[in-house]
């Protein structure tokens, strides 16, 4: 299937994305997503009523009646002069439950609201909430590509769509062995903005994957904190509650908890 058509179409609350006529000629498997999403309505349909206020807190407002779908700049990217003249790399790291994915999704939303085309990638190892979306621990989600390695991203997206892409969001960066090699190309040579989030440390506070390796490539590095599950103070580390000893173990609050230094040391 044409890789452009395999593109996940992201319905973001943006005034900058007119609905291109090609949506109407999209393959049938996409149309249900597009037509059921009030964010990407055809010109003939009246605008839907605004989502209930309770959704206002969510950065993306996707819901069961409004599945999030995402266009990746295939139709209406910003002209080159309004994109970042050179690329950028921003790293967001910290323990689990620190808000890394939440910040990532908000940043992606902001980029789309500024008229940029965005694609999200996560590791296909992260099966906690399904493979077609990046999902926060609060349940906010955004469609993505789930890949085993970042080097396949350009082929997955298709060269034409990749060339038009402005921003690449990477979640769970600690699981990508080719993180360093991948990040430098889009930022150094392709003028793209890369925002990568991931764990800096594993449950034993050792460097996890290649997240720290891309710090020397980065424009900015942000370490977030969570709340210590024991004492409520700022948590900088993640502890494993179970006895498994492997470094990579997919899980949530059932397996891990964020802790302060004191709790990390007394285990
Ligand atoms: N101990 C905790 N400290 C902070 N947030 C927590 C904690 N336990 C659960 N949460 C929830 O996790 C959310 C952050 O989720 P997420 O952005 O997916 O974090 P991360 O990607 O860093 O694991 C918070 O908004 C909060 O509702
Ligand atoms: C500490 C630690 C975590 N993991 C896994 C557990 C989760 O699936 C992810 C992190 O998710 P989040 O978005 O940061 O909440 O990584 C692991 O495999 N090994 C570890 O030591
Ligand atoms: Zn504590």
mmCIF file of C-alpha atoms and ligand atoms in Angstrom:
data_model
loop_
_atom_site.group_PDB
_atom_site.id
_atom_site.type_symbol
_atom_site.label_atom_id
_atom_site.label_comp_id
_atom_site.label_asym_id
_atom_site.label_seq_id
_atom_site.Cartn_x
_atom_site.Cartn_y
_atom_site.Cartn_z
ATOM 1 C CA UNK A 1 0.000 0.000 0.000
ATOM 2 C CA UNK A 2 1.249 3.504 -0.791
ATOM 3 C CA UNK A 3 3.290 4.488 2.249
ATOM 4 C CA UNK A 4 1.653 7.916 2.138
ATOM 5 C CA UNK A 5 -1.643 6.109 2.659
ATOM 6 C CA UNK A 6 -0.219 4.173 5.571
ATOM 7 C CA UNK A 7 0.378 7.532 7.150
ATOM 8 C CA UNK A 8 -1.458 7.892 10.400
ATOM 9 C CA UNK A 9 -3.675 10.944 10.127
ATOM 10 C CA UNK A 10 -3.495 13.043 13.282
ATOM 11 C CA UNK A 11 -6.523 15.141 14.065
ATOM 12 C CA UNK A 12 -5.062 17.914 16.080
ATOM 13 C CA UNK A 13 -6.961 20.979 17.166
ATOM 14 C CA UNK A 14 -5.297 23.241 14.668
ATOM 15 C CA UNK A 15 -6.516 26.072 12.517
ATOM 16 C CA UNK A 16 -3.560 25.556 10.239
ATOM 17 C CA UNK A 17 -4.592 22.332 8.617
ATOM 18 C CA UNK A 18 -7.241 22.893 5.951
ATOM 19 C CA UNK A 19 -8.781 19.581 5.018
ATOM 20 C CA UNK A 20 -7.156 18.678 1.731
ATOM 21 C CA UNK A 21 -9.457 17.277 -0.921
ATOM 22 C CA UNK A 22 -7.285 14.156 -1.016
ATOM 23 C CA UNK A 23 -8.817 13.142 2.354
ATOM 24 C CA UNK A 24 -12.021 12.509 0.473
ATOM 25 C CA UNK A 25 -10.188 10.143 -1.824
ATOM 26 C CA UNK A 26 -8.491 8.375 1.082
ATOM 27 C CA UNK A 27 -8.597 4.596 1.158
ATOM 28 C CA UNK A 28 -11.732 3.240 2.835
ATOM 29 C CA UNK A 29 -9.819 2.068 5.898
ATOM 30 C CA UNK A 30 -9.008 5.693 6.689
ATOM 31 C CA UNK A 31 -12.343 7.310 5.898
ATOM 32 C CA UNK A 32 -14.158 6.014 9.024
ATOM 33 C CA UNK A 33 -11.429 7.561 11.156
ATOM 34 C CA UNK A 34 -11.482 10.844 9.298
ATOM 35 C CA UNK A 35 -15.262 11.264 9.030
ATOM 36 C CA UNK A 36 -15.850 10.252 12.646
ATOM 37 C CA UNK A 37 -13.353 12.827 13.801
ATOM 38 C CA UNK A 38 -14.918 16.305 14.152
ATOM 39 C CA UNK A 39 -11.428 17.705 13.974
ATOM 40 C CA UNK A 40 -11.087 16.676 10.369
ATOM 41 C CA UNK A 41 -14.507 17.287 8.917
ATOM 42 C CA UNK A 42 -15.328 17.641 5.272
ATOM 43 C CA UNK A 43 -16.354 21.095 4.105
ATOM 44 C CA UNK A 44 -19.935 19.942 3.497
ATOM 45 C CA UNK A 45 -20.496 18.858 7.117
ATOM 46 C CA UNK A 46 -21.512 21.460 9.733
ATOM 47 C CA UNK A 47 -18.932 21.916 12.518
ATOM 48 C CA UNK A 48 -19.742 19.652 15.499
ATOM 49 C CA UNK A 49 -20.581 21.067 18.892
ATOM 50 C CA UNK A 50 -17.422 21.709 20.969
ATOM 51 C CA UNK A 51 -16.248 18.733 23.067
ATOM 52 C CA UNK A 52 -17.560 18.632 26.658
ATOM 53 C CA UNK A 53 -15.653 20.826 29.071
ATOM 54 C CA UNK A 54 -14.289 17.779 30.888
ATOM 55 C CA UNK A 55 -12.098 17.225 27.843
ATOM 56 C CA UNK A 56 -10.689 20.708 28.075
ATOM 57 C CA UNK A 57 -8.088 19.458 30.539
ATOM 58 C CA UNK A 58 -6.739 16.979 28.048
ATOM 59 C CA UNK A 59 -4.151 18.362 25.642
ATOM 60 C CA UNK A 60 -5.670 16.440 22.766
ATOM 61 C CA UNK A 61 -9.357 15.852 23.468
ATOM 62 C CA UNK A 62 -9.453 12.509 21.624
ATOM 63 C CA UNK A 63 -12.295 10.345 22.816
ATOM 64 C CA UNK A 64 -14.068 7.133 21.778
ATOM 65 C CA UNK A 65 -16.369 9.170 19.520
ATOM 66 C CA UNK A 66 -13.464 11.153 18.157
ATOM 67 C CA UNK A 67 -10.512 8.852 17.518
ATOM 68 C CA UNK A 68 -7.296 10.755 17.073
ATOM 69 C CA UNK A 69 -5.859 10.497 13.587
ATOM 70 C CA UNK A 70 -2.894 12.419 12.330
ATOM 71 C CA UNK A 71 -1.709 13.911 9.103
ATOM 72 C CA UNK A 72 2.049 14.128 8.896
ATOM 73 C CA UNK A 73 2.532 17.227 6.827
ATOM 74 C CA UNK A 74 1.759 15.278 3.679
ATOM 75 C CA UNK A 75 -0.497 18.059 2.515
ATOM 76 C CA UNK A 76 0.232 21.408 3.966
ATOM 77 C CA UNK A 77 3.627 21.833 5.670
ATOM 78 C CA UNK A 78 4.967 25.216 6.612
ATOM 79 C CA UNK A 79 7.120 26.860 3.914
ATOM 80 C CA UNK A 80 10.813 26.245 4.488
ATOM 81 C CA UNK A 81 11.454 29.820 5.685
ATOM 82 C CA UNK A 82 9.124 29.361 8.684
ATOM 83 C CA UNK A 83 10.759 26.091 9.767
ATOM 84 C CA UNK A 84 13.738 25.907 12.039
ATOM 85 C CA UNK A 85 16.636 26.948 9.739
ATOM 86 C CA UNK A 86 18.744 24.149 11.158
ATOM 87 C CA UNK A 87 17.521 21.182 13.111
ATOM 88 C CA UNK A 88 17.114 20.872 16.867
ATOM 89 C CA UNK A 89 17.261 18.038 19.392
ATOM 90 C CA UNK A 90 15.464 18.313 22.731
ATOM 91 C CA UNK A 91 15.795 15.578 25.361
ATOM 92 C CA UNK A 92 13.247 15.126 28.160
ATOM 93 C CA UNK A 93 14.275 12.562 30.759
ATOM 94 C CA UNK A 94 13.577 11.436 34.322
ATOM 95 C CA UNK A 95 11.999 8.620 36.318
ATOM 96 C CA UNK A 96 8.693 6.955 35.509
ATOM 97 C CA UNK A 97 5.549 9.003 36.176
ATOM 98 C CA UNK A 98 7.530 12.251 35.882
ATOM 99 C CA UNK A 99 5.346 13.588 33.068
ATOM 100 C CA UNK A 100 7.776 12.938 30.196
ATOM 101 C CA UNK A 101 5.126 11.631 27.810
ATOM 102 C CA UNK A 102 2.650 14.304 28.905
ATOM 103 C CA UNK A 103 5.145 17.043 28.039
ATOM 104 C CA UNK A 104 5.991 15.333 24.752
ATOM 105 C CA UNK A 105 2.357 15.198 23.654
ATOM 106 C CA UNK A 106 1.808 18.834 24.630
ATOM 107 C CA UNK A 107 4.884 19.865 22.656
ATOM 108 C CA UNK A 108 3.673 17.918 19.621
ATOM 109 C CA UNK A 109 0.278 19.617 19.918
ATOM 110 C CA UNK A 110 1.945 23.039 20.078
ATOM 111 C CA UNK A 111 4.026 22.260 16.994
ATOM 112 C CA UNK A 112 0.922 21.246 15.046
ATOM 113 C CA UNK A 113 -0.923 24.370 16.263
ATOM 114 C CA UNK A 114 1.977 26.375 14.795
ATOM 115 C CA UNK A 115 1.342 24.714 11.423
ATOM 116 C CA UNK A 116 4.188 22.213 11.547
ATOM 117 C CA UNK A 117 3.848 18.607 10.415
ATOM 118 C CA UNK A 118 4.545 16.081 13.142
ATOM 119 C CA UNK A 119 5.196 12.358 13.467
ATOM 120 C CA UNK A 120 5.438 10.342 16.664
ATOM 121 C CA UNK A 121 7.462 7.183 17.157
ATOM 122 C CA UNK A 122 7.648 4.785 20.070
ATOM 123 C CA UNK A 123 9.284 1.422 20.630
ATOM 124 C CA UNK A 124 7.200 -1.595 19.668
ATOM 125 C CA UNK A 125 8.396 -3.100 22.957
ATOM 126 C CA UNK A 126 5.963 -0.795 24.782
ATOM 127 C CA UNK A 127 2.756 -2.785 24.555
ATOM 128 C CA UNK A 128 1.206 -1.405 27.757
ATOM 129 C CA UNK A 129 -1.491 0.636 26.062
ATOM 130 C CA UNK A 130 -1.466 -0.707 22.506
ATOM 131 C CA UNK A 131 0.920 -0.172 19.626
ATOM 132 C CA UNK A 132 -0.846 2.523 17.604
ATOM 133 C CA UNK A 133 -0.578 5.353 20.118
ATOM 134 C CA UNK A 134 1.716 7.057 22.556
ATOM 135 C CA UNK A 135 -0.252 7.059 25.822
ATOM 136 C CA UNK A 136 0.442 8.834 29.107
ATOM 137 C CA UNK A 137 -0.187 7.257 32.502
ATOM 138 C CA UNK A 138 -3.231 9.545 32.624
ATOM 139 C CA UNK A 139 -4.607 7.999 29.446
ATOM 140 C CA UNK A 140 -3.989 10.912 27.072
ATOM 141 C CA UNK A 141 -2.998 9.451 23.725
ATOM 142 C CA UNK A 142 -1.703 10.397 20.295
ATOM 143 C CA UNK A 143 -1.260 8.144 17.261
ATOM 144 C CA UNK A 144 2.253 6.985 16.463
ATOM 145 C CA UNK A 145 4.428 4.555 14.588
ATOM 146 C CA UNK A 146 5.620 1.670 16.789
ATOM 147 C CA UNK A 147 9.021 0.537 15.540
ATOM 148 C CA UNK A 148 11.720 -1.871 16.679
ATOM 149 C CA UNK A 149 14.425 0.471 15.399
ATOM 150 C CA UNK A 150 14.430 4.118 14.386
ATOM 151 C CA UNK A 151 16.352 3.431 11.169
ATOM 152 C CA UNK A 152 13.139 2.075 9.621
ATOM 153 C CA UNK A 153 11.224 5.300 10.269
ATOM 154 C CA UNK A 154 11.983 7.043 6.960
ATOM 155 C CA UNK A 155 11.011 3.989 4.900
ATOM 156 C CA UNK A 156 7.896 3.465 7.001
ATOM 157 C CA UNK A 157 6.833 7.055 6.455
ATOM 158 C CA UNK A 158 7.911 7.284 2.821
ATOM 159 C CA UNK A 159 10.504 9.691 1.459
ATOM 160 C CA UNK A 160 7.987 12.282 0.258
ATOM 161 C CA UNK A 161 6.257 12.494 3.639
ATOM 162 C CA UNK A 162 9.575 12.423 5.498
ATOM 163 C CA UNK A 163 10.909 15.344 3.457
ATOM 164 C CA UNK A 164 7.833 17.398 4.373
ATOM 165 C CA UNK A 165 8.048 16.521 8.065
ATOM 166 C CA UNK A 166 9.030 19.285 10.482
ATOM 167 C CA UNK A 167 8.989 17.563 13.883
ATOM 168 C CA UNK A 168 9.691 14.018 15.089
ATOM 169 C CA UNK A 169 8.589 12.985 18.579
ATOM 170 C CA UNK A 170 10.201 9.901 20.121
ATOM 171 C CA UNK A 171 8.768 8.295 23.254
ATOM 172 C CA UNK A 172 10.436 5.550 25.332
ATOM 173 C CA UNK A 173 13.764 6.491 23.727
ATOM 174 C CA UNK A 174 15.616 4.150 26.117
ATOM 175 C CA UNK A 175 14.439 1.182 24.077
ATOM 176 C CA UNK A 176 15.988 2.310 20.777
ATOM 177 C CA UNK A 177 19.568 0.998 20.318
ATOM 178 C CA UNK A 178 20.044 3.203 17.240
ATOM 179 C CA UNK A 179 18.882 6.384 19.000
ATOM 180 C CA UNK A 180 22.218 8.223 18.620
ATOM 181 C CA UNK A 181 22.705 7.425 14.948
ATOM 182 C CA UNK A 182 19.100 8.272 14.147
ATOM 183 C CA UNK A 183 18.834 11.601 15.994
ATOM 184 C CA UNK A 184 21.845 13.282 14.391
ATOM 185 C CA UNK A 185 20.605 12.944 10.785
ATOM 186 C CA UNK A 186 17.203 14.670 10.954
ATOM 187 C CA UNK A 187 18.582 17.483 13.119
ATOM 188 C CA UNK A 188 22.062 17.970 11.603
ATOM 189 C CA UNK A 189 21.237 17.402 7.940
ATOM 190 C CA UNK A 190 17.452 17.537 7.420
ATOM 191 C CA UNK A 191 16.530 20.627 9.433
ATOM 192 C CA UNK A 192 14.035 18.777 11.592
ATOM 193 C CA UNK A 193 13.143 19.198 15.249
ATOM 194 C CA UNK A 194 13.566 16.003 17.282
ATOM 195 C CA UNK A 195 12.004 15.751 20.748
ATOM 196 C CA UNK A 196 13.025 12.561 22.530
ATOM 197 C CA UNK A 197 11.722 11.424 25.912
ATOM 198 C CA UNK A 198 12.956 8.515 27.938
ATOM 199 C CA UNK A 199 14.294 7.145 31.185
ATOM 200 C CA UNK A 200 17.773 8.379 32.063
ATOM 201 C CA UNK A 201 18.184 5.570 34.597
ATOM 202 C CA UNK A 202 16.947 2.029 35.040
ATOM 203 C CA UNK A 203 15.595 0.599 38.307
ATOM 204 C CA UNK A 204 19.160 0.376 39.642
ATOM 205 C CA UNK A 205 19.902 3.991 38.658
ATOM 206 C CA UNK A 206 22.246 2.882 35.852
ATOM 207 C CA UNK A 207 22.290 4.715 32.515
ATOM 208 C CA UNK A 208 19.428 3.241 30.494
ATOM 209 C CA UNK A 209 19.874 2.591 26.772
ATOM 210 C CA UNK A 210 21.275 5.482 24.749
ATOM 211 C CA UNK A 211 19.276 8.336 26.260
ATOM 212 C CA UNK A 212 22.321 9.912 27.904
ATOM 213 C CA UNK A 213 24.378 9.369 24.749
ATOM 214 C CA UNK A 214 22.316 11.946 22.838
ATOM 215 C CA UNK A 215 22.821 14.673 25.465
ATOM 216 C CA UNK A 216 25.951 15.962 23.629
ATOM 217 C CA UNK A 217 23.812 16.271 20.465
ATOM 218 C CA UNK A 218 21.030 18.194 22.204
ATOM 219 C CA UNK A 219 19.931 21.853 22.153
ATOM 220 C CA UNK A 220 18.197 21.297 25.502
ATOM 221 C CA UNK A 221 17.998 18.627 28.198
ATOM 222 C CA UNK A 222 15.195 18.630 30.772
ATOM 223 C CA UNK A 223 15.082 16.295 33.767
ATOM 224 C CA UNK A 224 11.593 15.965 35.199
ATOM 225 C CA UNK A 225 10.669 14.581 38.611
ATOM 226 C CA UNK A 226 7.745 12.599 39.974
ATOM 227 C CA UNK A 227 6.382 12.299 43.503
ATOM 228 C CA UNK A 228 8.023 9.756 45.832
ATOM 229 C CA UNK A 229 5.425 7.050 46.391
ATOM 230 C CA UNK A 230 6.669 6.617 49.978
ATOM 231 C CA UNK A 231 7.102 10.141 51.338
ATOM 232 C CA UNK A 232 5.680 12.432 48.660
ATOM 233 C CA UNK A 233 8.915 14.380 48.158
ATOM 234 C CA UNK A 234 10.369 14.864 44.679
ATOM 235 C CA UNK A 235 11.243 11.559 43.063
ATOM 236 C CA UNK A 236 14.322 11.403 40.802
ATOM 237 C CA UNK A 237 14.559 7.613 40.508
ATOM 238 C CA UNK A 238 12.423 4.575 39.688
ATOM 239 C CA UNK A 239 12.335 1.517 41.934
ATOM 240 C CA UNK A 240 11.161 -1.932 40.935
ATOM 241 C CA UNK A 241 8.576 -3.433 43.307
ATOM 242 C CA UNK A 242 9.013 -7.004 42.083
ATOM 243 C CA UNK A 243 11.938 -9.409 42.142
ATOM 244 C CA UNK A 244 12.642 -9.624 38.413
ATOM 245 C CA UNK A 245 16.207 -8.591 37.687
ATOM 246 C CA UNK A 246 16.180 -8.017 33.929
ATOM 247 C CA UNK A 247 16.811 -4.425 32.908
ATOM 248 C CA UNK A 248 14.057 -4.309 30.304
ATOM 249 C CA UNK A 249 10.694 -5.176 31.793
ATOM 250 C CA UNK A 250 7.632 -3.420 30.419
ATOM 251 C CA UNK A 251 5.253 -2.348 33.144
ATOM 252 C CA UNK A 252 3.531 0.441 35.021
ATOM 253 C CA UNK A 253 2.621 1.114 38.646
ATOM 254 C CA UNK A 254 2.217 -2.634 39.094
ATOM 255 C CA UNK A 255 5.964 -3.083 38.752
ATOM 256 C CA UNK A 256 7.574 0.316 39.318
ATOM 257 C CA UNK A 257 7.335 3.316 41.599
ATOM 258 C CA UNK A 258 9.083 6.682 41.611
ATOM 259 C CA UNK A 259 11.122 7.382 44.767
ATOM 260 C CA UNK A 260 13.275 10.067 46.354
ATOM 261 C CA UNK A 261 16.982 9.563 47.034
ATOM 262 C CA UNK A 262 16.365 8.454 50.630
ATOM 263 C CA UNK A 263 13.992 5.684 49.552
ATOM 264 C CA UNK A 264 16.248 4.684 46.672
ATOM 265 C CA UNK A 265 19.131 4.202 49.126
ATOM 266 C CA UNK A 266 17.282 2.268 51.803
ATOM 267 C CA UNK A 267 16.164 -0.559 49.461
HETATM 268 N N1 LIG B 1 4.115 9.051 41.957
HETATM 269 C C1 LIG B 1 3.686 9.825 40.933
HETATM 270 N N2 LIG B 1 4.232 11.037 40.707
HETATM 271 C C2 LIG B 1 3.809 11.812 39.696
HETATM 272 N N3 LIG B 1 2.818 11.478 38.825
HETATM 273 C C3 LIG B 1 2.246 10.275 38.997
HETATM 274 C C4 LIG B 1 2.656 9.394 40.044
HETATM 275 N N4 LIG B 1 1.886 8.268 39.956
HETATM 276 C C5 LIG B 1 1.060 8.438 38.909
HETATM 277 N N5 LIG B 1 1.251 9.641 38.341
HETATM 278 C C6 LIG B 1 0.527 10.149 37.167
HETATM 279 O O1 LIG B 1 1.400 10.004 36.049
HETATM 280 C C7 LIG B 1 1.224 11.112 35.171
HETATM 281 C C8 LIG B 1 2.444 11.300 34.277
HETATM 282 O O2 LIG B 1 2.342 10.322 33.254
HETATM 283 P P1 LIG B 1 3.374 10.330 32.013
HETATM 284 O O3 LIG B 1 3.394 11.672 31.379
HETATM 285 O O4 LIG B 1 3.016 9.154 31.168
HETATM 286 O O5 LIG B 1 4.752 10.099 32.762
HETATM 287 P P2 LIG B 1 6.121 9.421 32.209
HETATM 288 O O6 LIG B 1 6.046 9.452 30.723
HETATM 289 O O7 LIG B 1 7.204 10.304 32.759
HETATM 290 O O8 LIG B 1 6.160 8.036 32.786
HETATM 291 C C9 LIG B 1 0.971 12.269 36.102
HETATM 292 O O9 LIG B 1 0.221 13.300 35.441
HETATM 293 C C10 LIG B 1 0.174 11.639 37.240
HETATM 294 O O10 LIG B 1 -1.228 11.767 36.993
HETATM 295 C C1 LIG B 2 12.773 1.729 35.501
HETATM 296 C C2 LIG B 2 12.583 0.791 34.344
HETATM 297 C C3 LIG B 2 11.487 0.892 33.497
HETATM 298 N N1 LIG B 2 11.343 0.024 32.439
HETATM 299 C C4 LIG B 2 10.195 0.142 31.532
HETATM 300 C C5 LIG B 2 8.872 0.245 32.241
HETATM 301 C C6 LIG B 2 8.035 1.018 31.272
HETATM 302 O O1 LIG B 2 7.472 0.127 30.329
HETATM 303 C C7 LIG B 2 9.050 1.937 30.578
HETATM 304 C C8 LIG B 2 9.054 3.355 31.111
HETATM 305 O O2 LIG B 2 7.818 3.921 30.954
HETATM 306 P P1 LIG B 2 7.493 5.478 31.281
HETATM 307 O O3 LIG B 2 6.870 5.998 30.061
HETATM 308 O O4 LIG B 2 8.761 6.169 31.631
HETATM 309 O O5 LIG B 2 6.546 5.415 32.435
HETATM 310 O O6 LIG B 2 10.330 1.352 30.778
HETATM 311 C C9 LIG B 2 12.288 -0.964 32.206
HETATM 312 O O7 LIG B 2 12.152 -1.761 31.228
HETATM 313 N N2 LIG B 2 13.363 -1.068 33.033
HETATM 314 C C10 LIG B 2 13.559 -0.239 34.103
HETATM 315 O O8 LIG B 2 14.569 -0.391 34.848
HETATM 316 ZN ZN1 LIG B 3 10.695 9.597 49.480
#
